[in-house]
Amino acid sequence: MREYHLFIFDLDGTLLDTLADLAGSCNYALKACGMPQRTMDEVRQFVGNGVRVLMQRAVPGGEENPLFVQALDCFRKHYLIHGQDNTAPYPGIIDMLRRLRFEGKKIAVVSNKFDAATKQLCSHYFPELVDMAIGESEGIRRKPAPDTVLTAMRLLGVEPHDSIYVGDSDTDILTAKNAGISCLSVTWGFRDRQFLIEHGATTLISSPEEIIRTSEPRHDVMT
């Protein structure tokens, strides 16, 4: 495998374990609107395509529910305040990012989480370790469209063949494919190994240390 100069990471389920806080804000919004709450496992299956899709799946009737917009707005406001209550980097993530920086690699985070929360979390948990963080915002299509990934590569001045995407979901696999770059699928996130294989994963890794090996000119093949 070639040596890469830009590592583009998904955020939720890849760098950060955010599930408890996502579920907390989801259920806060549902309860505030008089709707039934969701289990942690349900929320785990709902995430990955942005906050709006999460709430479409969580709210009975989705966007057809007359209280949908109220619930979505309630989620956003609650999450910006409580998005760090239980969230933490997965074991080994900080050391991995520091090693990439030491080796002179560029690091971007591209998420379907709304942009303000994406930037807030990266600034809090990864100060001086991330060159660029891009979340969902008006005027740019969210993943699996390649727009945010292509924007990161363009602004950081790195070509697709020198870039690799790291994520934990089928959305991330499609994002990398649509952007024309390589993909590493992590098995410690919100989707299990079998799910990833069934959805087209070709290179799976089970620890952040394997990402460090990917940054080196020569390393073992990962399976």
PDB file of C-alpha atoms in Angstrom:
ATOM      1  CA  MET A   1       0.000   0.000   0.000  1.00  0.00           C
ATOM      2  CA  ARG A   2       1.262   3.475  -0.855  1.00  0.00           C
ATOM      3  CA  GLU A   3       2.316   6.086   1.679  1.00  0.00           C
ATOM      4  CA  TYR A   4      -0.458   8.632   2.298  1.00  0.00           C
ATOM      5  CA  HIS A   5      -0.041  12.316   3.093  1.00  0.00           C
ATOM      6  CA  LEU A   6      -3.607  13.194   4.109  1.00  0.00           C
ATOM      7  CA  PHE A   7      -5.735  11.194   6.534  1.00  0.00           C
ATOM      8  CA  ILE A   8      -9.426  12.109   6.455  1.00  0.00           C
ATOM      9  CA  PHE A   9     -11.422  10.802   9.407  1.00  0.00           C
ATOM     10  CA  ASP A  10     -15.072  10.353  10.137  1.00  0.00           C
ATOM     11  CA  LEU A  11     -15.868  11.594  13.657  1.00  0.00           C
ATOM     12  CA  ASP A  12     -18.693   9.652  15.360  1.00  0.00           C
ATOM     13  CA  GLY A  13     -17.780   6.004  15.818  1.00  0.00           C
ATOM     14  CA  THR A  14     -14.293   6.500  14.385  1.00  0.00           C
ATOM     15  CA  LEU A  15     -12.434   9.059  16.507  1.00  0.00           C
ATOM     16  CA  LEU A  16     -15.029   9.656  19.210  1.00  0.00           C
ATOM     17  CA  ASP A  17     -17.479   7.408  21.022  1.00  0.00           C
ATOM     18  CA  THR A  18     -20.419   9.825  20.896  1.00  0.00           C
ATOM     19  CA  LEU A  19     -23.286   7.349  21.116  1.00  0.00           C
ATOM     20  CA  ALA A  20     -24.387   8.076  24.686  1.00  0.00           C
ATOM     21  CA  ASP A  21     -24.590  11.826  24.079  1.00  0.00           C
ATOM     22  CA  LEU A  22     -26.356  11.400  20.743  1.00  0.00           C
ATOM     23  CA  ALA A  23     -28.897   9.126  22.408  1.00  0.00           C
ATOM     24  CA  GLY A  24     -29.251  11.551  25.319  1.00  0.00           C
ATOM     25  CA  SER A  25     -30.025  14.518  23.086  1.00  0.00           C
ATOM     26  CA  CYS A  26     -32.294  12.429  20.877  1.00  0.00           C
ATOM     27  CA  ASN A  27     -34.351  11.249  23.835  1.00  0.00           C
ATOM     28  CA  TYR A  28     -34.413  14.705  25.407  1.00  0.00           C
ATOM     29  CA  ALA A  29     -35.922  16.082  22.203  1.00  0.00           C
ATOM     30  CA  LEU A  30     -38.390  13.224  21.878  1.00  0.00           C
ATOM     31  CA  LYS A  31     -39.533  13.577  25.480  1.00  0.00           C
ATOM     32  CA  ALA A  32     -39.874  17.355  25.139  1.00  0.00           C
ATOM     33  CA  CYS A  33     -42.202  16.801  22.190  1.00  0.00           C
ATOM     34  CA  GLY A  34     -44.238  14.105  23.927  1.00  0.00           C
ATOM     35  CA  MET A  35     -42.855  11.260  21.829  1.00  0.00           C
ATOM     36  CA  PRO A  36     -41.659   7.779  22.888  1.00  0.00           C
ATOM     37  CA  GLN A  37     -37.936   7.526  23.598  1.00  0.00           C
ATOM     38  CA  ARG A  38     -35.472   5.249  21.825  1.00  0.00           C
ATOM     39  CA  THR A  39     -33.033   2.640  23.100  1.00  0.00           C
ATOM     40  CA  MET A  40     -29.283   2.979  22.736  1.00  0.00           C
ATOM     41  CA  ASP A  41     -29.234   0.185  20.156  1.00  0.00           C
ATOM     42  CA  GLU A  42     -31.915   1.936  18.110  1.00  0.00           C
ATOM     43  CA  VAL A  43     -29.951   5.187  18.102  1.00  0.00           C
ATOM     44  CA  ARG A  44     -26.809   3.257  17.111  1.00  0.00           C
ATOM     45  CA  GLN A  45     -28.617   2.136  13.960  1.00  0.00           C
ATOM     46  CA  PHE A  46     -30.051   5.595  13.295  1.00  0.00           C
ATOM     47  CA  VAL A  47     -26.746   7.515  13.243  1.00  0.00           C
ATOM     48  CA  GLY A  48     -24.313   7.986  10.376  1.00  0.00           C
ATOM     49  CA  ASN A  49     -26.200  10.189   7.930  1.00  0.00           C
ATOM     50  CA  GLY A  50     -26.514  13.434   9.840  1.00  0.00           C
ATOM     51  CA  VAL A  51     -28.747  14.834  12.551  1.00  0.00           C
ATOM     52  CA  ARG A  52     -31.779  15.331  10.323  1.00  0.00           C
ATOM     53  CA  VAL A  53     -31.746  11.690   9.237  1.00  0.00           C
ATOM     54  CA  LEU A  54     -31.208  10.584  12.846  1.00  0.00           C
ATOM     55  CA  MET A  55     -34.334  12.460  13.876  1.00  0.00           C
ATOM     56  CA  GLN A  56     -36.263  11.318  10.807  1.00  0.00           C
ATOM     57  CA  ARG A  57     -35.686   7.782  12.019  1.00  0.00           C
ATOM     58  CA  ALA A  58     -36.320   8.533  15.700  1.00  0.00           C
ATOM     59  CA  VAL A  59     -39.477  10.652  15.396  1.00  0.00           C
ATOM     60  CA  PRO A  60     -42.675   8.653  14.773  1.00  0.00           C
ATOM     61  CA  GLY A  61     -43.714   9.422  11.205  1.00  0.00           C
ATOM     62  CA  GLY A  62     -40.447  11.180  10.446  1.00  0.00           C
ATOM     63  CA  GLU A  63     -40.716  14.530   8.701  1.00  0.00           C
ATOM     64  CA  GLU A  64     -44.446  14.020   8.246  1.00  0.00           C
ATOM     65  CA  ASN A  65     -44.862  14.463  12.001  1.00  0.00           C
ATOM     66  CA  PRO A  66     -46.030  18.063  12.640  1.00  0.00           C
ATOM     67  CA  LEU A  67     -43.591  18.293  15.556  1.00  0.00           C
ATOM     68  CA  PHE A  68     -40.562  17.115  13.554  1.00  0.00           C
ATOM     69  CA  VAL A  69     -38.956  20.539  13.109  1.00  0.00           C
ATOM     70  CA  GLN A  70     -39.467  21.297  16.801  1.00  0.00           C
ATOM     71  CA  ALA A  71     -37.834  18.005  17.779  1.00  0.00           C
ATOM     72  CA  LEU A  72     -34.896  18.575  15.423  1.00  0.00           C
ATOM     73  CA  ASP A  73     -34.309  22.080  16.740  1.00  0.00           C
ATOM     74  CA  CYS A  74     -34.546  20.800  20.312  1.00  0.00           C
ATOM     75  CA  PHE A  75     -31.933  18.130  19.563  1.00  0.00           C
ATOM     76  CA  ARG A  76     -29.495  20.660  18.071  1.00  0.00           C
ATOM     77  CA  LYS A  77     -29.737  23.063  20.995  1.00  0.00           C
ATOM     78  CA  HIS A  78     -29.409  20.301  23.592  1.00  0.00           C
ATOM     79  CA  TYR A  79     -26.491  18.612  21.823  1.00  0.00           C
ATOM     80  CA  LEU A  80     -24.436  21.807  21.552  1.00  0.00           C
ATOM     81  CA  ILE A  81     -24.630  22.072  25.363  1.00  0.00           C
ATOM     82  CA  HIS A  82     -24.441  18.385  26.285  1.00  0.00           C
ATOM     83  CA  GLY A  83     -22.439  16.870  23.411  1.00  0.00           C
ATOM     84  CA  GLN A  84     -19.397  16.373  25.643  1.00  0.00           C
ATOM     85  CA  ASP A  85     -21.124  14.932  28.722  1.00  0.00           C
ATOM     86  CA  ASN A  86     -20.149  11.314  28.041  1.00  0.00           C
ATOM     87  CA  THR A  87     -18.210  11.531  24.794  1.00  0.00           C
ATOM     88  CA  ALA A  88     -14.551  10.464  24.704  1.00  0.00           C
ATOM     89  CA  PRO A  89     -11.937   9.448  22.146  1.00  0.00           C
ATOM     90  CA  TYR A  90     -11.633   5.721  21.600  1.00  0.00           C
ATOM     91  CA  PRO A  91      -8.536   4.157  23.213  1.00  0.00           C
ATOM     92  CA  GLY A  92      -5.387   4.856  21.230  1.00  0.00           C
ATOM     93  CA  ILE A  93      -6.883   7.660  19.105  1.00  0.00           C
ATOM     94  CA  ILE A  94      -4.957  10.557  20.627  1.00  0.00           C
ATOM     95  CA  ASP A  95      -1.624   8.728  20.384  1.00  0.00           C
ATOM     96  CA  MET A  96      -2.376   7.809  16.769  1.00  0.00           C
ATOM     97  CA  LEU A  97      -3.154  11.417  15.796  1.00  0.00           C
ATOM     98  CA  ARG A  98      -0.029  12.665  17.556  1.00  0.00           C
ATOM     99  CA  ARG A  99       2.079  10.122  15.670  1.00  0.00           C
ATOM    100  CA  LEU A 100       0.589  11.182  12.343  1.00  0.00           C
ATOM    101  CA  ARG A 101       1.341  14.810  13.141  1.00  0.00           C
ATOM    102  CA  PHE A 102       4.902  13.902  14.168  1.00  0.00           C
ATOM    103  CA  GLU A 103       5.355  12.212  10.801  1.00  0.00           C
ATOM    104  CA  GLY A 104       4.203  15.369   9.026  1.00  0.00           C
ATOM    105  CA  LYS A 105       0.851  14.036   7.847  1.00  0.00           C
ATOM    106  CA  LYS A 106      -2.143  16.277   7.310  1.00  0.00           C
ATOM    107  CA  ILE A 107      -5.328  15.413   9.207  1.00  0.00           C
ATOM    108  CA  ALA A 108      -8.912  16.338   8.370  1.00  0.00           C
ATOM    109  CA  VAL A 109     -12.215  15.407   9.964  1.00  0.00           C
ATOM    110  CA  VAL A 110     -15.273  15.163   7.725  1.00  0.00           C
ATOM    111  CA  SER A 111     -18.568  14.427   9.446  1.00  0.00           C
ATOM    112  CA  ASN A 112     -22.296  14.403   8.785  1.00  0.00           C
ATOM    113  CA  LYS A 113     -22.714  15.950  12.237  1.00  0.00           C
ATOM    114  CA  PHE A 114     -23.770  19.587  11.930  1.00  0.00           C
ATOM    115  CA  ASP A 115     -20.814  21.868  11.371  1.00  0.00           C
ATOM    116  CA  ALA A 116     -20.861  23.787  14.665  1.00  0.00           C
ATOM    117  CA  ALA A 117     -20.800  20.581  16.721  1.00  0.00           C
ATOM    118  CA  THR A 118     -18.109  19.015  14.507  1.00  0.00           C
ATOM    119  CA  LYS A 119     -15.789  21.969  14.980  1.00  0.00           C
ATOM    120  CA  GLN A 120     -16.595  22.240  18.690  1.00  0.00           C
ATOM    121  CA  LEU A 121     -15.789  18.584  19.381  1.00  0.00           C
ATOM    122  CA  CYS A 122     -12.580  18.603  17.343  1.00  0.00           C
ATOM    123  CA  SER A 123     -11.378  21.768  19.064  1.00  0.00           C
ATOM    124  CA  HIS A 124     -12.130  20.294  22.478  1.00  0.00           C
ATOM    125  CA  TYR A 125     -10.766  16.764  22.063  1.00  0.00           C
ATOM    126  CA  PHE A 126      -8.059  17.227  19.406  1.00  0.00           C
ATOM    127  CA  PRO A 127      -6.542  20.705  19.900  1.00  0.00           C
ATOM    128  CA  GLU A 128      -3.709  21.338  17.437  1.00  0.00           C
ATOM    129  CA  LEU A 129      -4.059  17.810  16.012  1.00  0.00           C
ATOM    130  CA  VAL A 130      -6.586  18.436  13.223  1.00  0.00           C
ATOM    131  CA  ASP A 131      -5.853  20.711  10.282  1.00  0.00           C
ATOM    132  CA  MET A 132      -9.466  21.005   9.199  1.00  0.00           C
ATOM    133  CA  ALA A 133     -12.908  19.941  10.445  1.00  0.00           C
ATOM    134  CA  ILE A 134     -15.942  20.028   8.163  1.00  0.00           C
ATOM    135  CA  GLY A 135     -19.490  19.163   9.184  1.00  0.00           C
ATOM    136  CA  GLU A 136     -22.926  19.337   7.628  1.00  0.00           C
ATOM    137  CA  SER A 137     -23.915  22.835   6.471  1.00  0.00           C
ATOM    138  CA  GLU A 138     -26.065  24.576   3.890  1.00  0.00           C
ATOM    139  CA  GLY A 139     -24.833  24.505   0.316  1.00  0.00           C
ATOM    140  CA  ILE A 140     -22.726  21.357   0.493  1.00  0.00           C
ATOM    141  CA  ARG A 141     -24.009  17.819   0.187  1.00  0.00           C
ATOM    142  CA  ARG A 142     -23.411  15.498   3.113  1.00  0.00           C
ATOM    143  CA  LYS A 143     -21.767  12.101   2.878  1.00  0.00           C
ATOM    144  CA  PRO A 144     -21.871   9.765   0.995  1.00  0.00           C
ATOM    145  CA  ALA A 145     -21.624  12.578  -1.555  1.00  0.00           C
ATOM    146  CA  PRO A 146     -17.907  13.352  -1.938  1.00  0.00           C
ATOM    147  CA  ASP A 147     -18.257  17.127  -1.568  1.00  0.00           C
ATOM    148  CA  THR A 148     -16.868  17.550   1.952  1.00  0.00           C
ATOM    149  CA  VAL A 149     -13.987  15.162   1.303  1.00  0.00           C
ATOM    150  CA  LEU A 150     -13.118  16.891  -1.972  1.00  0.00           C
ATOM    151  CA  THR A 151     -13.246  20.252  -0.180  1.00  0.00           C
ATOM    152  CA  ALA A 152     -10.809  19.032   2.468  1.00  0.00           C
ATOM    153  CA  MET A 153      -8.376  17.739  -0.159  1.00  0.00           C
ATOM    154  CA  ARG A 154      -8.602  20.958  -2.169  1.00  0.00           C
ATOM    155  CA  LEU A 155      -8.096  23.289   0.781  1.00  0.00           C
ATOM    156  CA  LEU A 156      -5.229  21.210   2.165  1.00  0.00           C
ATOM    157  CA  GLY A 157      -3.588  20.886  -1.239  1.00  0.00           C
ATOM    158  CA  VAL A 158      -3.445  17.092  -1.390  1.00  0.00           C
ATOM    159  CA  GLU A 159      -4.361  14.945  -4.404  1.00  0.00           C
ATOM    160  CA  PRO A 160      -6.788  11.985  -4.134  1.00  0.00           C
ATOM    161  CA  HIS A 161      -4.049   9.397  -4.690  1.00  0.00           C
ATOM    162  CA  ASP A 162      -2.206  10.787  -1.665  1.00  0.00           C
ATOM    163  CA  SER A 163      -5.312  10.714   0.562  1.00  0.00           C
ATOM    164  CA  ILE A 164      -7.075   7.999   2.545  1.00  0.00           C
ATOM    165  CA  TYR A 165     -10.426   8.001   4.324  1.00  0.00           C
ATOM    166  CA  VAL A 166     -11.027   6.319   7.694  1.00  0.00           C
ATOM    167  CA  GLY A 167     -14.563   5.553   8.879  1.00  0.00           C
ATOM    168  CA  ASP A 168     -16.837   3.085  10.640  1.00  0.00           C
ATOM    169  CA  SER A 169     -19.913   2.812   8.413  1.00  0.00           C
ATOM    170  CA  ASP A 170     -21.329   1.935   5.015  1.00  0.00           C
ATOM    171  CA  THR A 171     -21.759   5.678   4.447  1.00  0.00           C
ATOM    172  CA  ASP A 172     -18.005   6.114   4.863  1.00  0.00           C
ATOM    173  CA  ILE A 173     -17.247   3.308   2.422  1.00  0.00           C
ATOM    174  CA  LEU A 174     -19.443   4.968  -0.202  1.00  0.00           C
ATOM    175  CA  THR A 175     -17.968   8.385   0.561  1.00  0.00           C
ATOM    176  CA  ALA A 176     -14.435   7.189  -0.123  1.00  0.00           C
ATOM    177  CA  LYS A 177     -15.556   5.430  -3.300  1.00  0.00           C
ATOM    178  CA  ASN A 178     -17.374   8.518  -4.554  1.00  0.00           C
ATOM    179  CA  ALA A 179     -14.324  10.679  -3.798  1.00  0.00           C
ATOM    180  CA  GLY A 180     -12.016   8.240  -5.583  1.00  0.00           C
ATOM    181  CA  ILE A 181      -9.767   7.565  -2.588  1.00  0.00           C
ATOM    182  CA  SER A 182      -8.746   4.571  -0.495  1.00  0.00           C
ATOM    183  CA  CYS A 183     -10.713   3.601   2.601  1.00  0.00           C
ATOM    184  CA  LEU A 184      -9.968   2.006   5.950  1.00  0.00           C
ATOM    185  CA  SER A 185     -12.995   0.635   7.802  1.00  0.00           C
ATOM    186  CA  VAL A 186     -12.653   0.499  11.590  1.00  0.00           C
ATOM    187  CA  THR A 187     -14.322  -2.276  13.570  1.00  0.00           C
ATOM    188  CA  TRP A 188     -14.531  -0.497  16.955  1.00  0.00           C
ATOM    189  CA  GLY A 189     -17.310   1.913  15.926  1.00  0.00           C
ATOM    190  CA  PHE A 190     -21.077   1.864  15.423  1.00  0.00           C
ATOM    191  CA  ARG A 191     -21.134  -0.969  12.829  1.00  0.00           C
ATOM    192  CA  ASP A 192     -19.707  -4.447  13.264  1.00  0.00           C
ATOM    193  CA  ARG A 193     -17.199  -6.233  11.068  1.00  0.00           C
ATOM    194  CA  GLN A 194     -19.738  -8.404   9.226  1.00  0.00           C
ATOM    195  CA  PHE A 195     -21.924  -5.408   8.426  1.00  0.00           C
ATOM    196  CA  LEU A 196     -18.945  -3.554   6.973  1.00  0.00           C
ATOM    197  CA  ILE A 197     -17.905  -6.523   4.836  1.00  0.00           C
ATOM    198  CA  GLU A 198     -21.450  -6.916   3.545  1.00  0.00           C
ATOM    199  CA  HIS A 199     -21.452  -3.251   2.563  1.00  0.00           C
ATOM    200  CA  GLY A 200     -18.236  -3.327   0.577  1.00  0.00           C
ATOM    201  CA  ALA A 201     -15.390  -2.840   3.047  1.00  0.00           C
ATOM    202  CA  THR A 202     -12.111  -4.051   1.577  1.00  0.00           C
ATOM    203  CA  THR A 203      -9.603  -3.107   4.298  1.00  0.00           C
ATOM    204  CA  LEU A 204     -10.652  -3.477   7.928  1.00  0.00           C
ATOM    205  CA  ILE A 205      -8.647  -2.492  10.986  1.00  0.00           C
ATOM    206  CA  SER A 206      -9.273  -3.263  14.642  1.00  0.00           C
ATOM    207  CA  SER A 207      -7.000  -0.733  16.358  1.00  0.00           C
ATOM    208  CA  PRO A 208      -5.719   2.825  15.799  1.00  0.00           C
ATOM    209  CA  GLU A 209      -2.160   1.463  15.763  1.00  0.00           C
ATOM    210  CA  GLU A 210      -2.928  -0.035  12.352  1.00  0.00           C
ATOM    211  CA  ILE A 211      -3.606   3.470  11.031  1.00  0.00           C
ATOM    212  CA  ILE A 212      -0.100   4.445  12.094  1.00  0.00           C
ATOM    213  CA  ARG A 213       1.293   1.533  10.081  1.00  0.00           C
ATOM    214  CA  THR A 214      -0.662   2.794   7.084  1.00  0.00           C
ATOM    215  CA  SER A 215       1.214   6.096   7.352  1.00  0.00           C
ATOM    216  CA  GLU A 216       4.556   4.358   6.882  1.00  0.00           C
ATOM    217  CA  PRO A 217       6.112   3.561   3.510  1.00  0.00           C
ATOM    218  CA  ARG A 218       6.219  -0.162   4.326  1.00  0.00           C
ATOM    219  CA  HIS A 219       3.901  -2.152   6.602  1.00  0.00           C
ATOM    220  CA  ASP A 220       2.036  -5.412   6.929  1.00  0.00           C
ATOM    221  CA  VAL A 221      -1.067  -6.028   4.873  1.00  0.00           C
ATOM    222  CA  MET A 222      -4.195  -5.561   7.037  1.00  0.00           C
ATOM    223  CA  THR A 223      -7.098  -7.972   6.887  1.00  0.00           C
TER     224      THR A 223
END
